[in-house]
mmCIF file of C-alpha atoms in Angstrom:
data_model
loop_
_atom_site.group_PDB
_atom_site.id
_atom_site.type_symbol
_atom_site.label_atom_id
_atom_site.label_comp_id
_atom_site.label_asym_id
_atom_site.label_seq_id
_atom_site.Cartn_x
_atom_site.Cartn_y
_atom_site.Cartn_z
ATOM 1 C CA MET A 32 -47.785 -149.981 239.756
ATOM 2 C CA PRO A 33 -50.920 -150.010 241.973
ATOM 3 C CA PHE A 34 -53.780 -152.231 240.772
ATOM 4 C CA LEU A 35 -56.273 -149.398 241.402
ATOM 5 C CA GLU A 36 -55.137 -145.798 240.977
ATOM 6 C CA ILE A 37 -57.269 -142.658 241.176
ATOM 7 C CA LYS A 38 -55.763 -139.340 240.044
ATOM 8 C CA SER A 39 -57.235 -135.850 240.593
ATOM 9 C CA ALA A 40 -60.760 -137.248 240.331
ATOM 10 C CA ASP A 41 -64.112 -135.609 241.095
ATOM 11 C CA PHE A 42 -67.002 -138.004 241.787
ATOM 12 C CA GLY A 43 -70.672 -137.078 241.593
ATOM 13 C CA TYR A 44 -73.611 -136.210 239.380
ATOM 14 C CA ASN A 45 -73.225 -132.763 237.753
ATOM 15 C CA VAL A 46 -71.956 -131.377 241.068
ATOM 16 C CA PRO A 47 -69.040 -133.130 242.857
ATOM 17 C CA LEU A 48 -69.799 -135.179 245.951
ATOM 18 C CA ILE A 49 -66.090 -135.913 246.412
ATOM 19 C CA SER A 50 -63.360 -133.690 244.972
ATOM 20 C CA ASN A 51 -59.730 -133.987 243.932
ATOM 21 C CA VAL A 52 -59.239 -137.611 244.965
ATOM 22 C CA ASN A 53 -55.746 -139.077 244.708
ATOM 23 C CA ALA A 54 -55.578 -142.612 246.089
ATOM 24 C CA SER A 55 -54.351 -146.061 245.176
ATOM 25 C CA LEU A 56 -54.631 -149.645 246.376
ATOM 26 C CA ASP A 57 -52.536 -152.738 245.647
ATOM 27 C CA LEU A 58 -53.384 -156.415 245.338
ATOM 28 C CA GLY A 59 -53.517 -157.893 248.821
ATOM 29 C CA ASP A 60 -54.943 -154.710 250.373
ATOM 30 C CA ILE A 61 -58.238 -154.807 252.225
ATOM 31 C CA CYS A 62 -59.597 -151.268 252.490
ATOM 32 C CA LEU A 63 -62.573 -150.114 254.548
ATOM 33 C CA LEU A 64 -64.564 -147.222 253.043
ATOM 34 C CA VAL A 65 -66.503 -145.165 255.595
ATOM 35 C CA GLY A 66 -68.552 -141.982 255.636
ATOM 36 C CA ASN A 67 -71.994 -140.706 256.515
ATOM 37 C CA ASN A 68 -75.037 -141.548 254.411
ATOM 38 C CA GLY A 69 -75.161 -139.575 251.177
ATOM 39 C CA VAL A 70 -71.494 -138.572 251.040
ATOM 40 C CA GLY A 71 -70.765 -140.590 247.893
ATOM 41 C CA LYS A 72 -69.542 -144.038 248.922
ATOM 42 C CA THR A 73 -71.747 -145.892 246.427
ATOM 43 C CA THR A 74 -71.103 -143.251 243.740
ATOM 44 C CA LEU A 75 -67.354 -143.758 244.140
ATOM 45 C CA MET A 76 -67.761 -147.521 243.770
ATOM 46 C CA LYS A 77 -69.952 -147.147 240.703
ATOM 47 C CA SER A 78 -67.382 -144.816 239.131
ATOM 48 C CA ILE A 79 -64.634 -147.402 239.667
ATOM 49 C CA LEU A 80 -66.892 -149.871 237.844
ATOM 50 C CA GLY A 81 -67.524 -147.448 234.971
ATOM 51 C CA GLN A 82 -71.205 -147.061 235.829
ATOM 52 C CA VAL A 83 -70.991 -143.379 236.772
ATOM 53 C CA PRO A 84 -68.638 -141.158 234.699
ATOM 54 C CA LEU A 85 -66.048 -139.098 236.497
ATOM 55 C CA LEU A 86 -66.593 -135.348 236.491
ATOM 56 C CA LYS A 87 -62.845 -135.019 236.040
ATOM 57 C CA GLY A 88 -59.652 -136.988 236.574
ATOM 58 C CA LYS A 89 -58.681 -140.573 235.842
ATOM 59 C CA ILE A 90 -59.060 -144.075 237.212
ATOM 60 C CA SER A 91 -56.687 -146.866 236.205
ATOM 61 C CA ILE A 92 -57.312 -150.587 236.755
ATOM 62 C CA ASP A 93 -54.278 -152.835 236.461
ATOM 63 C CA GLY A 94 -52.506 -150.155 234.452
ATOM 64 C CA SER A 95 -55.337 -149.515 231.968
ATOM 65 C CA ALA A 96 -57.450 -146.340 231.895
ATOM 66 C CA ALA A 97 -60.917 -147.350 233.108
ATOM 67 C CA GLU A 98 -62.651 -145.359 230.372
ATOM 68 C CA THR A 99 -60.959 -147.550 227.729
ATOM 69 C CA LEU A 100 -62.259 -150.795 229.277
ATOM 70 C CA SER A 101 -65.512 -152.466 228.205
ATOM 71 C CA ALA A 102 -68.041 -153.650 230.756
ATOM 72 C CA LEU A 103 -66.818 -157.210 230.170
ATOM 73 C CA ASP A 104 -63.189 -156.160 230.649
ATOM 74 C CA ILE A 105 -64.060 -154.582 233.985
ATOM 75 C CA ALA A 106 -66.176 -157.608 235.044
ATOM 76 C CA ARG A 107 -63.122 -159.793 234.553
ATOM 77 C CA GLN A 108 -61.049 -157.513 236.756
ATOM 78 C CA VAL A 109 -63.539 -156.355 239.406
ATOM 79 C CA SER A 110 -66.541 -158.155 240.918
ATOM 80 C CA VAL A 111 -69.138 -156.246 242.912
ATOM 81 C CA VAL A 112 -71.806 -156.686 245.552
ATOM 82 C CA PHE A 113 -74.167 -153.770 246.111
ATOM 83 C CA SER A 114 -76.313 -153.484 249.214
ATOM 84 C CA LYS A 115 -79.471 -153.585 247.071
ATOM 85 C CA SER A 116 -78.561 -156.182 244.456
ATOM 86 C CA GLU A 117 -81.351 -157.783 242.481
ATOM 87 C CA ALA A 118 -81.861 -161.035 240.552
ATOM 88 C CA SER A 119 -84.774 -163.099 239.318
ATOM 89 C CA PRO A 120 -86.636 -164.685 242.249
ATOM 90 C CA TYR A 121 -86.937 -167.806 240.106
ATOM 91 C CA TYR A 122 -83.207 -168.485 240.255
ATOM 92 C CA THR A 123 -82.000 -170.968 242.834
ATOM 93 C CA LEU A 124 -79.165 -169.988 245.145
ATOM 94 C CA LYS A 125 -76.795 -172.145 243.103
ATOM 95 C CA ASP A 126 -78.006 -170.512 239.855
ATOM 96 C CA LEU A 127 -77.181 -167.080 241.219
ATOM 97 C CA ILE A 128 -73.692 -168.014 242.356
ATOM 98 C CA SER A 129 -73.081 -169.803 239.027
ATOM 99 C CA LEU A 130 -73.755 -166.556 237.129
ATOM 100 C CA GLY A 131 -70.388 -165.302 238.344
ATOM 101 C CA ARG A 132 -68.628 -167.773 236.067
ATOM 102 C CA TYR A 133 -70.371 -166.495 232.935
ATOM 103 C CA VAL A 134 -68.076 -163.494 232.578
ATOM 104 C CA TYR A 135 -65.740 -166.091 231.032
ATOM 105 C CA TYR A 136 -68.244 -167.920 228.765
ATOM 106 C CA PRO A 137 -71.116 -167.152 226.383
ATOM 107 C CA TYR A 138 -74.451 -167.586 228.202
ATOM 108 C CA TYR A 139 -75.350 -170.639 226.174
ATOM 109 C CA MET A 140 -72.332 -172.692 227.240
ATOM 110 C CA SER A 141 -72.347 -175.168 230.115
ATOM 111 C CA LEU A 142 -69.999 -174.784 233.047
ATOM 112 C CA THR A 143 -67.068 -177.196 233.315
ATOM 113 C CA ASP A 144 -66.657 -179.744 236.076
ATOM 114 C CA GLU A 145 -63.959 -177.468 237.522
ATOM 115 C CA ASP A 146 -66.416 -174.554 237.593
ATOM 116 C CA GLU A 147 -69.042 -176.714 239.306
ATOM 117 C CA ALA A 148 -66.525 -177.826 241.938
ATOM 118 C CA GLU A 149 -65.507 -174.212 242.617
ATOM 119 C CA ILE A 150 -69.162 -173.176 243.014
ATOM 120 C CA GLU A 151 -69.744 -175.982 245.480
ATOM 121 C CA GLN A 152 -66.708 -174.869 247.505
ATOM 122 C CA ILE A 153 -68.092 -171.319 247.665
ATOM 123 C CA ILE A 154 -71.510 -172.588 248.791
ATOM 124 C CA GLU A 155 -69.856 -174.643 251.543
ATOM 125 C CA LYS A 156 -67.584 -171.780 252.610
ATOM 126 C CA LEU A 157 -70.589 -169.476 253.042
ATOM 127 C CA ASN A 158 -72.516 -172.099 255.053
ATOM 128 C CA LEU A 159 -75.257 -172.194 252.422
ATOM 129 C CA ALA A 160 -75.221 -175.893 251.503
ATOM 130 C CA LYS A 161 -78.715 -176.658 252.797
ATOM 131 C CA TYR A 162 -80.126 -173.767 250.717
ATOM 132 C CA ARG A 163 -78.346 -174.802 247.506
ATOM 133 C CA ASN A 164 -81.555 -175.552 245.583
ATOM 134 C CA HIS A 165 -83.834 -173.005 247.264
ATOM 135 C CA LEU A 166 -85.344 -170.258 245.135
ATOM 136 C CA LEU A 167 -84.076 -166.764 245.889
ATOM 137 C CA SER A 168 -87.607 -165.795 246.885
ATOM 138 C CA GLU A 169 -87.404 -168.399 249.661
ATOM 139 C CA LEU A 170 -84.201 -167.078 251.223
ATOM 140 C CA SER A 171 -83.895 -164.775 254.210
ATOM 141 C CA ASP A 172 -82.362 -161.333 253.567
ATOM 142 C CA GLY A 173 -79.151 -162.503 255.199
ATOM 143 C CA ASN A 174 -78.776 -165.668 253.104
ATOM 144 C CA LEU A 175 -79.672 -163.739 249.946
ATOM 145 C CA GLN A 176 -76.909 -161.246 250.729
ATOM 146 C CA LYS A 177 -74.452 -164.124 251.203
ATOM 147 C CA ALA A 178 -75.555 -165.590 247.868
ATOM 148 C CA PHE A 179 -74.720 -162.312 246.091
ATOM 149 C CA ILE A 180 -71.325 -162.366 247.793
ATOM 150 C CA GLY A 181 -70.949 -165.924 246.497
ATOM 151 C CA ARG A 182 -71.640 -164.751 242.949
ATOM 152 C CA ALA A 183 -68.839 -162.175 243.278
ATOM 153 C CA LEU A 184 -66.479 -164.881 244.590
ATOM 154 C CA ALA A 185 -67.378 -167.098 241.604
ATOM 155 C CA GLN A 186 -66.174 -164.393 239.217
ATOM 156 C CA ASN A 187 -62.691 -164.965 240.670
ATOM 157 C CA THR A 188 -61.492 -161.447 239.899
ATOM 158 C CA PRO A 189 -58.329 -159.781 241.267
ATOM 159 C CA MET A 190 -60.462 -157.083 242.935
ATOM 160 C CA ILE A 191 -63.784 -157.265 244.787
ATOM 161 C CA VAL A 192 -65.895 -154.191 245.613
ATOM 162 C CA LEU A 193 -68.634 -154.575 248.219
ATOM 163 C CA ASP A 194 -71.146 -151.945 249.300
ATOM 164 C CA GLU A 195 -72.253 -152.736 252.872
ATOM 165 C CA PRO A 196 -71.659 -156.522 252.553
ATOM 166 C CA THR A 197 -72.756 -157.199 256.140
ATOM 167 C CA THR A 198 -76.183 -155.596 255.682
ATOM 168 C CA TYR A 199 -78.971 -157.921 256.900
ATOM 169 C CA LEU A 200 -76.501 -160.285 258.567
ATOM 170 C CA ASP A 201 -76.515 -161.269 262.225
ATOM 171 C CA GLU A 202 -73.306 -160.919 264.238
ATOM 172 C CA GLU A 203 -72.094 -164.464 263.569
ATOM 173 C CA ASN A 204 -72.508 -164.134 259.804
ATOM 174 C CA LYS A 205 -70.943 -160.670 259.790
ATOM 175 C CA LEU A 206 -67.807 -162.164 261.270
ATOM 176 C CA ILE A 207 -67.879 -165.057 258.779
ATOM 177 C CA ILE A 208 -68.012 -162.650 255.826
ATOM 178 C CA LEU A 209 -65.373 -160.269 257.193
ATOM 179 C CA GLU A 210 -63.052 -163.168 257.980
ATOM 180 C CA LEU A 211 -63.593 -164.484 254.445
ATOM 181 C CA LEU A 212 -62.701 -161.090 252.932
ATOM 182 C CA LYS A 213 -59.557 -160.887 255.045
ATOM 183 C CA ASP A 214 -58.632 -164.424 253.975
ATOM 184 C CA LEU A 215 -59.111 -163.558 250.286
ATOM 185 C CA ALA A 216 -56.746 -160.584 250.643
ATOM 186 C CA GLN A 217 -54.071 -162.345 252.679
ATOM 187 C CA LYS A 218 -54.066 -165.812 251.082
ATOM 188 C CA GLN A 219 -55.242 -165.150 247.530
ATOM 189 C CA ASN A 220 -53.730 -161.671 247.106
ATOM 190 C CA LYS A 221 -57.053 -160.129 246.131
ATOM 191 C CA LEU A 222 -57.767 -156.418 246.505
ATOM 192 C CA ILE A 223 -60.863 -155.853 248.658
ATOM 193 C CA LEU A 224 -62.623 -152.479 248.884
ATOM 194 C CA PHE A 225 -65.742 -152.490 251.036
ATOM 195 C CA SER A 226 -67.953 -150.013 252.833
ATOM 196 C CA SER A 227 -69.532 -150.625 256.220
ATOM 197 C CA HIS A 228 -71.447 -148.778 258.915
ATOM 198 C CA ASP A 229 -70.132 -151.378 261.374
ATOM 199 C CA TRP A 230 -66.701 -149.800 261.224
ATOM 200 C CA ARG A 231 -65.742 -150.723 264.803
ATOM 201 C CA ILE A 232 -66.028 -154.405 263.798
ATOM 202 C CA ALA A 233 -64.913 -154.058 260.169
ATOM 203 C CA LYS A 234 -61.683 -152.183 260.989
ATOM 204 C CA ASP A 235 -60.330 -155.288 262.729
ATOM 205 C CA PHE A 236 -60.423 -157.093 259.376
ATOM 206 C CA SER A 237 -58.953 -154.218 257.325
ATOM 207 C CA ASP A 238 -55.503 -152.736 256.906
ATOM 208 C CA LYS A 239 -56.358 -149.493 255.118
ATOM 209 C CA LEU A 240 -59.075 -146.873 255.472
ATOM 210 C CA TRP A 241 -60.705 -144.457 253.049
ATOM 211 C CA TRP A 242 -62.829 -141.932 254.946
ATOM 212 C CA ILE A 243 -65.076 -139.582 252.988
ATOM 213 C CA LYS A 244 -65.361 -136.361 254.966
ATOM 214 C CA ASP A 245 -66.119 -132.790 253.863
ATOM 215 C CA GLU A 246 -66.137 -133.798 250.176
ATOM 216 C CA LYS A 247 -62.598 -135.226 250.457
ATOM 217 C CA ILE A 248 -61.144 -138.690 250.984
ATOM 218 C CA LEU A 249 -58.734 -139.153 253.871
ATOM 219 C CA THR A 250 -56.614 -142.247 253.403
ATOM 220 C CA GLY A 251 -54.518 -144.078 255.946
ATOM 221 C CA LYS A 252 -53.431 -147.286 257.609
ATOM 222 C CA ILE A 253 -55.560 -148.591 260.438
ATOM 223 C CA ILE A 254 -54.101 -148.704 263.925
ATOM 224 C CA LYS A 255 -54.029 -152.231 265.386
ATOM 225 C CA SER A 256 -54.089 -152.058 269.175
ATOM 226 C CA ASP A 257 -56.091 -153.145 272.174
ATOM 227 C CA LYS A 258 -57.258 -149.540 272.585
ATOM 228 C CA SER A 259 -58.555 -149.063 269.048
ATOM 229 C CA ASN A 260 -62.138 -150.058 269.923
ATOM 230 C CA ARG A 261 -62.280 -147.004 272.205
ATOM 231 C CA LEU A 262 -60.992 -144.614 269.559
ATOM 232 C CA SER A 263 -63.043 -142.421 267.238
ATOM 233 C CA ILE A 264 -62.860 -142.900 263.497
ATOM 234 C CA ASP A 265 -60.319 -140.109 263.009
ATOM 235 C CA GLU A 266 -58.063 -141.596 265.701
ATOM 236 C CA ILE A 267 -57.704 -144.998 264.018
ATOM 237 C CA ILE A 268 -55.954 -143.549 260.974
ATOM 238 C CA GLN A 269 -52.255 -144.038 261.686
ATOM 239 C CA GLU A 270 -50.761 -142.039 258.854
ATOM 240 C CA GLU A 271 -51.635 -140.697 255.463
ATOM 241 C CA ILE A 272 -50.729 -143.108 252.684
#
């Protein structure tokens, strides 16, 4: 059974932005979501998270109908990074990343030594160690974006959804984040669904593609070849899944 399954779903607000979607993803998949501005990429992600109701159809997460899951249930299955995430500017970078662990504890409890060690590993992996105790208001846009990604990693969920995770990042940090996402899928068997306007770079770190076009989603495997950088988006879909 797929970890994420969408059946005959319409996504949108009153009027469908995307219609009759049938798609699924398994643990270990890393799927790139592409489409022009305004076609419904963020709406689709919010619907998976239960934040925007479907107009029709069903979404299942790990075999359970999404509409039967509480916000906490979903937070323990799916972590998320939106392109315009917000948090108190008075948090430090470490505070923000630590919040990811609190889907497993009441807010008044202290984190365990194991939690603290995991948070430190995430900070190191994202090359943020020297900013550990900086306030969020003191961070560059790029480092703030990486901190939100760190919070999602700290949730340690089977699935991670990211809306434009490389926004605000320079080329070096884009590659660091994309390599990290690929590593999470391949070595930790996590399901990664992310959108990106940098699809010519991002496709090299993905194995599946969801392309929103003409109010539909085209799904396929991504061609891996030396010529793929010269292909258009419709030419890199190898076959319908």
